[in-house]
Amino acid sequence: MNNYEDTYADQIQEQFYKLEDRICADIIRRIKKTGKITSTADWQITRLYQLGYSSAEIEDMIRETLKATYPDVFEMYDEILDWEYVRNRTLYEQINAEYIPFEENERLQQILQSMRSQTQGTLQNLTQTMGVVQQVGGQMTFLPLTQFYQQTLDAAVLDIVSGAFDYNSVLKRTVEILTRSGIRSIDYASGASSRIAVAARRAIKTGVKQMRAKVSEYNAEQLGTEYFEIDRHSGARPTHRPWQGKVWSKSELVSVCGLGTVTGLNGVNCYHVYYPFIPGISKRKYTDEELKRLDALDDEKKPYKGKGYDAYEARQKQRQMETAMRAQRAKVRGLERGGADPDDITIAKARYQGQLAEYKQFSDAMGLKPQMKRVYIDGLGRVAMSGNAYKKYQKDAIIKRELRKHIKQGRINVTPRAIKTSTLGFDDAHINGERGHNVSKSEALRIIKEADFSVTVWKGRYERYYSADGAVYVDIWNNTIRTAFLKDEFSDSVQKSMEVIQKYGR
């Protein structure tokens, strides 16, 4: 039954990941609109501020998400309540108690309706309080979603129009903010926060647990027993292990197992359920000896890269890695949507590729099944590079590392930065008149086209192109070849850089 429940919860959680994605995509789309603007005229600034005010659009996105979510919630409750009730029918028959069919049981129908209403209210509350936790003046501060949306946009577009930062730098920073912060909901007075998709899943699972508990307690009341058996699962948190798999009285569920507390039975992220138990009739699923044997297996430390993990620690680590991969996937998509520099996109994809390989290696070492469905639940599709592309990236990374020994400043582009050469100006007065480099415009253009690598400097304003025949520095902002010189004027560091290129067959 847990798999069935998780399937529904995953479907519901996916709707909220899609909500996050639509909001983030909208922010990036609006920033992209300003990418070509370089003037700081007042009327343009005013228009840019207006781009940030779309709280009505966000509210529409939230309503759309809830509309798609509630039918799944209600269907899941119908199925689970019916199953939890029917599974105890044999106990009713064994003690000759009256078993009322689910569809005729008014009390259970009331429980179902109550839980539906509670969940609907919880999800609405989650979306109404949606926001982010952000560093403001050195302290973590809660910002409502619409305020975060506006501030993120305002900061980005003003940086672009002021000319202080290039578009790619602003895009990278904004995507980093979005993927690091996520779209969050403040869950507790302490300020602890969760991504809205995670908070939504938790709300659903909490509702299911509470409904199961009510059905179990109803069945126990009708069966005339005050005892319950708690199920057992591998990798349970250490504080839950002493009472899982055993039989407890109703009062002991509270005093021993912590029922009703955040950290106890049915608390946050607790996967245990409990069922009516009739002494002399019911039979425990696990004996005390079997529980000891299973606990000993869970305690075994499995090594990975110099550290040992027991069953609980391994599952926690696996969840952390899945969260990190979802964040990196979101970063890749954000950069792609914003038309970021291809190198930045490639680097982001390669980092995800590395995370993916690490995740699979760790899961294999721990004897755990990789749960890629939890990663792909974000609905972002394929993000990883093809095998050939990843091999090329690895080779380029080696070349870049070797080049860095000789080129200390700027961003090295093993694949030269693409540029439209047909409209480039040529500063002949500086190149040949002042510097005497004796390079024609046609020679400079050929060097750019045949360049083996380029280097981005001055926050993206200049791009330096290097080929076996010479070097050309382009003023990107003014679309002009600022300087150019032939190979006989190479410095020692540039000469050694070209030797690196020859070494690797570029």
Coordinates of C-alpha atoms in Angstrom, one line a residue:
M1 CA 0.0 0.0 0.0
N2 CA 2.9 2.4 0.7
N3 CA 3.9 2.2 -3.0
Y4 CA 0.4 3.1 -4.0
E5 CA 0.3 6.0 -1.5
D6 CA 3.8 7.2 -2.7
T7 CA 2.6 7.2 -6.3
Y8 CA -0.2 9.6 -5.5
A9 CA 2.1 11.8 -3.4
D10 CA 4.6 11.9 -6.2
Q11 CA 2.0 13.0 -8.7
I12 CA 0.9 15.8 -6.3
Q13 CA 4.4 16.9 -5.5
E14 CA 5.2 17.0 -9.3
Q15 CA 2.4 19.6 -9.7
F16 CA 4.2 21.9 -7.2
Y17 CA 7.6 21.4 -8.9
K18 CA 5.9 22.5 -12.1
L19 CA 4.6 25.6 -10.3
E20 CA 8.1 26.4 -9.1
D21 CA 9.4 25.9 -12.6
R22 CA 6.8 28.2 -14.2
I23 CA 7.6 31.0 -11.7
C24 CA 11.3 30.7 -12.2
A25 CA 10.9 30.5 -16.0
D26 CA 8.8 33.7 -15.9
I27 CA 11.5 35.5 -14.0
I28 CA 14.2 34.4 -16.5
R29 CA 12.0 35.3 -19.4
R30 CA 11.5 38.8 -18.2
I31 CA 15.2 39.3 -17.5
K32 CA 16.0 38.1 -20.9
K33 CA 13.8 40.8 -22.4
T34 CA 16.1 43.4 -20.9
G35 CA 19.3 41.8 -22.1
K36 CA 19.8 44.2 -25.1
I37 CA 19.0 47.4 -23.2
T38 CA 22.1 49.5 -22.3
S39 CA 20.5 53.0 -21.7
T40 CA 19.6 54.2 -18.2
A41 CA 17.0 56.7 -19.3
D42 CA 14.3 57.2 -16.6
W43 CA 11.4 56.1 -18.8
Q44 CA 13.2 52.8 -19.5
I45 CA 13.9 52.2 -15.8
T46 CA 10.3 52.8 -15.0
R47 CA 9.3 50.2 -17.6
L48 CA 11.7 47.7 -16.1
Y49 CA 10.2 48.1 -12.7
Q50 CA 6.8 47.4 -14.1
L51 CA 8.1 44.0 -15.3
G52 CA 8.3 42.9 -11.7
Y53 CA 4.8 43.4 -10.7
S54 CA 3.0 40.2 -11.7
S55 CA 1.5 39.0 -8.4
A56 CA -1.8 38.4 -10.3
E57 CA 0.1 36.0 -12.6
I58 CA 1.6 34.1 -9.7
E59 CA -1.8 33.8 -8.1
D60 CA -3.2 32.4 -11.3
M61 CA -0.3 29.8 -11.4
I62 CA -1.1 28.8 -7.8
R63 CA -4.8 28.4 -8.5
E64 CA -4.0 26.3 -11.6
T65 CA -1.8 24.0 -9.5
L66 CA -4.4 23.5 -6.7
K67 CA -7.1 22.8 -9.4
A68 CA -4.9 20.0 -10.8
T69 CA -3.9 18.7 -7.3
Y70 CA -7.1 18.3 -5.4
P71 CA -8.7 15.5 -7.5
D72 CA -5.5 13.4 -6.9
V73 CA -5.7 14.1 -3.1
F74 CA -9.4 13.1 -2.9
E75 CA -8.9 9.9 -5.0
M76 CA -6.0 8.9 -2.8
Y77 CA -8.0 9.4 0.4
D78 CA -10.9 7.3 -1.0
E79 CA -8.6 4.4 -1.9
I80 CA -6.5 4.5 1.2
L81 CA -9.4 4.8 3.7
D82 CA -11.3 2.0 2.0
W83 CA -8.2 -0.2 2.0
E84 CA -7.2 0.5 5.6
Y85 CA -10.8 -0.3 6.7
V86 CA -11.3 -3.4 4.6
R87 CA -7.9 -5.0 5.5
N88 CA -9.3 -5.5 9.1
R89 CA -12.4 -7.3 8.0
T90 CA -11.0 -10.7 8.9
L91 CA -10.5 -9.5 12.5
Y92 CA -14.1 -8.4 12.7
E93 CA -15.2 -11.9 11.5
Q94 CA -12.8 -13.7 14.0
I95 CA -14.4 -12.1 17.0
N96 CA -18.0 -12.0 15.6
A97 CA -18.0 -8.2 15.6
E98 CA -20.4 -6.3 13.3
Y99 CA -18.6 -5.2 10.1
I100 CA -20.3 -2.3 8.4
P101 CA -19.5 -2.0 4.7
F102 CA -17.5 1.2 4.0
E103 CA -20.1 2.8 1.8
E104 CA -22.7 2.4 4.6
N105 CA -20.4 3.5 7.4
E106 CA -21.5 7.1 8.2
R107 CA -18.8 7.6 10.8
L108 CA -16.0 6.8 8.4
Q109 CA -17.6 8.9 5.7
Q110 CA -17.4 11.8 8.2
I111 CA -13.7 11.1 8.8
L112 CA -13.1 11.1 5.1
Q113 CA -14.8 14.4 4.6
S114 CA -13.0 16.0 7.5
M115 CA -9.6 14.9 6.2
R116 CA -10.5 16.2 2.7
S117 CA -11.4 19.6 4.1
Q118 CA -8.3 19.7 6.3
T119 CA -5.9 18.9 3.4
Q120 CA -7.6 21.4 1.2
G121 CA -7.0 24.1 3.8
T122 CA -3.4 23.0 4.4
L123 CA -2.5 23.2 0.7
Q124 CA -4.1 26.6 0.4
N125 CA -2.2 27.8 3.4
L126 CA 1.1 26.5 1.9
T127 CA 0.6 28.4 -1.3
Q128 CA -0.6 31.6 0.5
T129 CA 2.5 31.7 2.7
M130 CA 4.9 30.8 -0.1
G131 CA 8.1 32.8 0.0
V132 CA 11.8 32.5 0.3
V133 CA 14.4 32.8 3.1
Q134 CA 17.1 35.1 2.1
Q135 CA 20.2 36.8 3.6
V136 CA 19.3 40.4 4.4
G137 CA 21.8 42.4 6.5
G138 CA 23.5 39.2 7.6
Q139 CA 20.3 37.6 8.9
M140 CA 17.9 35.1 7.4
T141 CA 14.7 37.0 6.5
F142 CA 11.4 35.8 5.1
L143 CA 10.2 37.5 2.0
P144 CA 6.7 36.8 0.5
L145 CA 6.9 35.3 -2.9
T146 CA 5.7 38.4 -4.8
Q147 CA 8.2 40.6 -3.0
F148 CA 11.0 38.1 -3.7
Y149 CA 9.9 38.0 -7.4
Q150 CA 10.0 41.8 -7.7
Q151 CA 13.3 42.3 -5.9
T152 CA 15.0 39.6 -8.0
L153 CA 13.8 41.1 -11.2
D154 CA 14.6 44.7 -10.2
A155 CA 18.1 43.9 -9.1
A156 CA 18.8 42.0 -12.4
V157 CA 17.4 44.5 -14.9
L158 CA 19.0 47.5 -13.2
D159 CA 22.4 45.8 -13.3
I160 CA 21.9 45.2 -17.0
V161 CA 20.7 48.7 -18.0
S162 CA 23.3 50.4 -15.9
G163 CA 26.0 48.7 -18.0
A164 CA 27.9 47.7 -14.8
F165 CA 27.4 44.0 -15.5
D166 CA 27.0 42.0 -18.7
Y167 CA 23.9 39.9 -19.4
N168 CA 25.5 36.5 -18.8
S169 CA 26.9 37.5 -15.4
V170 CA 23.4 38.7 -14.3
L171 CA 21.7 35.6 -15.6
K172 CA 24.1 33.3 -13.9
R173 CA 23.7 35.1 -10.6
T174 CA 19.9 35.2 -10.9
V175 CA 19.6 31.5 -11.7
E176 CA 21.9 30.7 -8.8
I177 CA 19.6 32.7 -6.5
L178 CA 16.5 30.8 -7.8
T179 CA 18.0 27.4 -7.5
R180 CA 19.7 28.0 -4.2
S181 CA 16.6 29.5 -2.5
G182 CA 13.9 27.6 -4.3
I183 CA 10.3 28.7 -4.0
R184 CA 9.8 28.0 -0.3
S185 CA 7.1 27.8 2.4
I186 CA 7.7 28.8 6.0
D187 CA 6.5 25.8 7.9
Y188 CA 7.5 26.5 11.5
A189 CA 7.7 29.5 13.8
S190 CA 11.4 28.7 14.2
G191 CA 11.8 29.9 10.6
A192 CA 12.7 26.4 9.2
S193 CA 11.7 26.2 5.6
S194 CA 11.1 23.7 2.8
R195 CA 10.6 24.0 -0.9
I196 CA 6.9 24.3 -1.7
A197 CA 6.9 20.9 -3.5
V198 CA 8.4 19.2 -0.5
A199 CA 6.0 21.0 1.9
A200 CA 3.1 20.0 -0.2
R201 CA 4.1 16.3 -0.2
R202 CA 4.6 16.5 3.6
A203 CA 1.1 18.0 4.0
I204 CA -0.4 15.1 1.9
K205 CA 1.6 12.4 3.8
T206 CA 0.6 13.9 7.1
G207 CA -3.1 13.9 6.1
V208 CA -2.8 10.3 5.1
K209 CA -1.1 9.3 8.4
Q210 CA -3.7 11.1 10.4
M211 CA -6.5 9.4 8.5
R212 CA -4.9 6.0 8.8
A213 CA -4.6 6.6 12.6
K214 CA -8.3 7.5 12.9
V215 CA -9.3 4.4 10.9
S216 CA -7.1 2.2 13.0
E217 CA -8.4 3.7 16.3
Y218 CA -12.0 3.4 15.0
N219 CA -11.4 -0.3 14.1
A220 CA -9.7 -0.9 17.5
E221 CA -12.7 0.6 19.3
Q222 CA -15.2 -1.5 17.3
L223 CA -13.0 -4.6 17.9
G224 CA -12.8 -3.9 21.7
T225 CA -9.0 -3.8 21.9
E226 CA -6.7 -1.1 23.1
Y227 CA -3.5 -2.6 21.6
F228 CA -1.8 -1.8 18.3
E229 CA 1.1 -3.2 16.3
I230 CA 3.5 -0.8 14.7
D231 CA 5.0 -1.9 11.4
R232 CA 8.8 -2.0 10.8
H233 CA 11.0 -0.6 8.0
S234 CA 14.7 -0.7 7.3
G235 CA 16.7 2.4 7.9
A236 CA 14.3 3.9 10.5
R237 CA 15.7 6.8 12.5
P238 CA 17.5 5.6 15.7
T239 CA 14.9 7.1 18.0
H240 CA 12.1 5.1 16.3
R241 CA 13.8 1.7 16.3
P242 CA 13.2 0.7 19.9
W243 CA 9.4 0.7 19.4
Q244 CA 8.9 -0.3 15.7
G245 CA 7.7 -3.8 15.0
K246 CA 6.2 -4.2 18.5
V247 CA 2.8 -4.2 20.1
W248 CA 1.8 -1.3 22.4
S249 CA -1.3 -0.1 24.2
K250 CA -3.1 3.1 23.2
S251 CA -1.6 5.0 26.1
E252 CA 1.9 3.7 25.3
L253 CA 1.7 4.9 21.7
V254 CA 1.8 8.4 23.4
S255 CA 4.1 7.7 26.4
V256 CA 6.6 5.4 24.7
C257 CA 6.3 6.1 20.9
G258 CA 5.7 9.8 21.1
L259 CA 2.4 9.8 19.1
G260 CA 1.2 13.4 18.7
T261 CA 4.7 14.9 18.8
V262 CA 6.7 16.3 15.9
T263 CA 9.6 13.8 16.3
G264 CA 7.5 10.7 17.4
L265 CA 5.2 8.2 15.8
N266 CA 3.2 9.9 12.9
G267 CA 5.5 13.0 13.3
V268 CA 7.4 14.8 10.5
N269 CA 8.8 12.3 8.0
C270 CA 7.8 9.3 10.0
Y271 CA 6.8 6.4 7.7
H272 CA 5.4 4.1 10.5
V273 CA 1.8 3.0 10.6
Y274 CA 0.0 1.1 13.4
Y275 CA -2.9 -1.4 13.3
P276 CA -5.3 -2.9 15.8
F277 CA -3.9 -6.0 17.6
I278 CA -6.1 -8.5 19.5
P279 CA -4.1 -10.5 22.0
G280 CA -4.7 -14.3 21.5
I281 CA -6.0 -13.8 18.0
S282 CA -3.6 -11.5 16.1
K283 CA -0.1 -12.7 15.3
R284 CA 2.9 -10.3 15.3
K285 CA 4.7 -9.9 12.0
Y286 CA 8.2 -10.0 13.7
T287 CA 9.3 -11.8 16.8
D288 CA 11.7 -10.0 19.1
E289 CA 14.5 -12.2 17.9
E290 CA 13.8 -11.3 14.3
L291 CA 13.8 -7.6 15.2
K292 CA 17.2 -7.9 16.8
R293 CA 18.6 -9.6 13.7
L294 CA 17.2 -7.0 11.4
D295 CA 18.4 -4.1 13.6
A296 CA 21.9 -5.7 13.6
L297 CA 21.9 -5.7 9.8
D298 CA 20.9 -2.0 9.8
D299 CA 23.7 -1.2 12.2
E300 CA 26.4 -2.6 9.9
K301 CA 28.6 0.2 8.5
K302 CA 29.2 0.1 4.8
P303 CA 32.3 2.0 3.6
Y304 CA 32.3 4.7 0.9
K305 CA 35.3 7.0 0.3
G306 CA 36.7 6.6 3.8
K307 CA 33.5 6.9 5.7
G308 CA 31.1 4.3 7.0
Y309 CA 27.3 4.6 6.7
D310 CA 24.6 2.5 8.5
A311 CA 21.2 1.9 6.9
Y312 CA 19.7 5.2 8.3
E313 CA 22.7 7.3 7.4
A314 CA 22.9 5.8 3.9
R315 CA 19.2 6.7 3.1
Q316 CA 19.6 10.2 4.5
K317 CA 22.7 10.7 2.3
Q318 CA 20.9 9.4 -0.7
R319 CA 18.0 11.9 -0.2
Q320 CA 20.5 14.7 0.2
M321 CA 22.1 13.8 -3.1
E322 CA 18.7 13.6 -4.8
T323 CA 17.9 17.1 -3.6
A324 CA 21.3 18.5 -4.9
M325 CA 20.7 16.9 -8.3
R326 CA 17.2 18.5 -8.6
A327 CA 18.7 21.9 -7.8
Q328 CA 21.5 21.4 -10.4
R329 CA 18.9 20.3 -13.0
A330 CA 16.9 23.5 -12.3
K331 CA 20.1 25.5 -12.7
V332 CA 20.8 24.0 -16.1
R333 CA 17.3 24.7 -17.4
G334 CA 17.4 28.3 -16.1
L335 CA 20.7 28.9 -17.9
E336 CA 19.3 27.4 -21.1
R337 CA 16.1 29.4 -21.0
G338 CA 18.1 32.6 -20.5
G339 CA 20.4 31.9 -23.5
A340 CA 23.5 31.9 -21.2
D341 CA 27.0 31.4 -22.5
P342 CA 27.3 27.8 -23.9
D343 CA 30.3 27.2 -21.8
D344 CA 28.4 28.0 -18.6
I345 CA 25.6 25.6 -19.7
T346 CA 28.1 22.9 -20.4
I347 CA 29.8 23.3 -17.0
A348 CA 26.4 23.2 -15.3
K349 CA 25.5 20.0 -17.2
A350 CA 28.9 18.4 -16.4
R351 CA 28.5 19.1 -12.7
Y352 CA 25.1 17.4 -12.8
Q353 CA 26.7 14.5 -14.7
G354 CA 29.3 14.2 -11.9
Q355 CA 26.5 14.2 -9.3
L356 CA 24.6 11.5 -11.2
A357 CA 27.7 9.3 -11.3
E358 CA 28.5 9.8 -7.6
Y359 CA 24.8 9.1 -6.7
K360 CA 24.9 5.7 -8.6
Q361 CA 28.2 4.8 -7.1
F362 CA 27.1 5.6 -3.6
S363 CA 23.8 3.7 -4.0
D364 CA 25.6 0.6 -5.3
A365 CA 28.1 0.7 -2.4
M366 CA 25.3 0.9 0.1
G367 CA 23.2 -1.8 -1.5
L368 CA 20.4 0.7 -2.2
K369 CA 18.3 1.0 -5.3
P370 CA 18.8 4.4 -7.1
Q371 CA 15.6 6.3 -6.8
M372 CA 15.9 8.3 -10.0
K373 CA 12.1 8.9 -10.1
R374 CA 12.6 11.2 -7.1
V375 CA 15.1 13.2 -9.2
Y376 CA 13.0 13.3 -12.4
I377 CA 9.9 14.3 -10.5
D378 CA 10.8 17.9 -11.3
G379 CA 9.5 17.4 -14.8
L380 CA 12.5 19.1 -16.4
G381 CA 13.2 16.2 -18.8
R382 CA 16.7 15.1 -19.9
V383 CA 19.5 17.4 -18.6
A384 CA 22.6 15.2 -18.9
M385 CA 25.0 15.4 -21.8
S386 CA 25.4 12.6 -24.3
G387 CA 28.4 10.3 -23.7
N388 CA 30.5 11.9 -26.5
A389 CA 29.7 15.4 -25.3
Y390 CA 30.8 14.5 -21.8
K391 CA 34.0 13.0 -23.0
K392 CA 34.7 16.2 -24.9
Y393 CA 34.0 18.2 -21.8
Q394 CA 36.4 16.1 -19.8
K395 CA 39.2 16.6 -22.5
D396 CA 38.4 20.4 -22.6
A397 CA 38.7 20.5 -18.8
I398 CA 42.2 19.0 -18.9
I399 CA 43.2 21.5 -21.6
K400 CA 41.8 24.4 -19.5
R401 CA 43.6 23.2 -16.4
E402 CA 46.9 23.2 -18.4
L403 CA 46.2 26.6 -19.9
R404 CA 45.5 28.1 -16.5
K405 CA 49.2 27.5 -15.5
H406 CA 50.1 30.2 -18.1
I407 CA 47.0 32.4 -18.2
K408 CA 46.3 33.7 -14.8
Q409 CA 43.4 36.1 -15.4
G410 CA 40.1 35.9 -17.2
R411 CA 37.8 33.0 -18.2
I412 CA 39.4 30.5 -20.6
N413 CA 37.1 29.3 -23.4
V414 CA 38.6 26.2 -24.9
T415 CA 35.9 26.6 -27.6
P416 CA 36.4 30.3 -28.6
R417 CA 33.5 32.6 -27.9
A418 CA 31.3 33.0 -31.0
I419 CA 31.2 36.5 -32.5
K420 CA 29.8 38.1 -35.6
T421 CA 32.9 39.3 -37.5
S422 CA 31.2 41.0 -40.5
T423 CA 30.3 44.1 -38.4
L424 CA 33.5 44.4 -36.4
G425 CA 35.3 47.7 -36.6
F426 CA 39.1 47.9 -36.8
D427 CA 41.1 50.4 -34.7
D428 CA 43.9 50.8 -37.3
A429 CA 45.2 54.0 -35.7
H430 CA 45.9 52.2 -32.4
I431 CA 47.0 48.8 -33.8
N432 CA 49.3 50.0 -36.6
G433 CA 49.7 53.8 -36.0
E434 CA 50.5 53.7 -32.3
R435 CA 51.6 50.1 -31.7
G436 CA 53.2 49.3 -35.1
H437 CA 51.9 45.7 -35.1
N438 CA 51.6 45.8 -38.9
V439 CA 48.4 43.7 -39.0
S440 CA 45.7 44.2 -41.5
K441 CA 42.0 43.9 -40.8
S442 CA 41.7 40.8 -43.0
E443 CA 44.5 39.1 -41.0
A444 CA 42.9 39.9 -37.7
L445 CA 39.6 38.5 -38.9
R446 CA 41.3 35.3 -40.0
I447 CA 43.0 34.9 -36.6
I448 CA 39.6 35.2 -34.9
K449 CA 38.0 32.6 -37.2
E450 CA 40.9 30.2 -36.8
A451 CA 41.4 30.8 -33.0
D452 CA 42.2 27.8 -30.9
F453 CA 40.8 29.3 -27.7
S454 CA 39.7 32.7 -26.3
V455 CA 39.8 34.4 -22.9
T456 CA 37.1 36.6 -21.5
V457 CA 38.3 39.6 -19.4
W458 CA 37.0 42.8 -17.9
K459 CA 33.6 41.3 -16.9
G460 CA 32.9 40.3 -20.4
R461 CA 33.9 43.6 -22.1
Y462 CA 36.9 42.2 -24.0
E463 CA 37.5 38.8 -25.7
R464 CA 41.0 37.8 -26.5
Y465 CA 41.4 35.3 -29.4
Y466 CA 44.6 33.2 -29.9
S467 CA 45.6 31.1 -32.9
A468 CA 48.9 29.7 -34.1
D469 CA 49.4 32.8 -36.2
G470 CA 48.6 35.6 -33.8
A471 CA 46.2 37.2 -31.3
V472 CA 43.3 39.6 -31.5
Y473 CA 41.6 41.6 -28.7
V474 CA 38.0 42.5 -29.4
D475 CA 36.1 45.3 -27.5
I476 CA 32.7 43.5 -27.3
W477 CA 30.9 46.5 -26.0
N478 CA 32.0 48.7 -28.9
N479 CA 32.1 45.9 -31.5
T480 CA 35.7 46.8 -32.4
I481 CA 39.0 45.0 -32.9
R482 CA 41.0 47.0 -30.3
T483 CA 44.4 45.4 -31.0
A484 CA 46.0 42.5 -32.9
F485 CA 49.6 41.1 -33.2
L486 CA 51.3 38.2 -35.0
K487 CA 52.9 35.1 -33.4
D488 CA 56.4 36.6 -33.4
E489 CA 55.2 39.0 -30.7
F490 CA 53.8 36.3 -28.4
S491 CA 54.9 36.6 -24.8
D492 CA 56.4 33.6 -23.1
S493 CA 53.1 32.7 -21.4
V494 CA 51.2 32.8 -24.7
Q495 CA 53.8 30.7 -26.4
K496 CA 53.6 28.1 -23.7
S497 CA 49.7 28.2 -24.0
M498 CA 50.0 27.4 -27.7
E499 CA 52.3 24.5 -26.9
V500 CA 49.5 23.1 -24.7
I501 CA 47.0 23.3 -27.6
Q502 CA 49.5 21.5 -29.9
K503 CA 50.0 18.8 -27.2
Y504 CA 46.3 17.9 -27.2
G505 CA 45.8 18.0 -30.9
R506 CA 43.8 21.2 -31.1

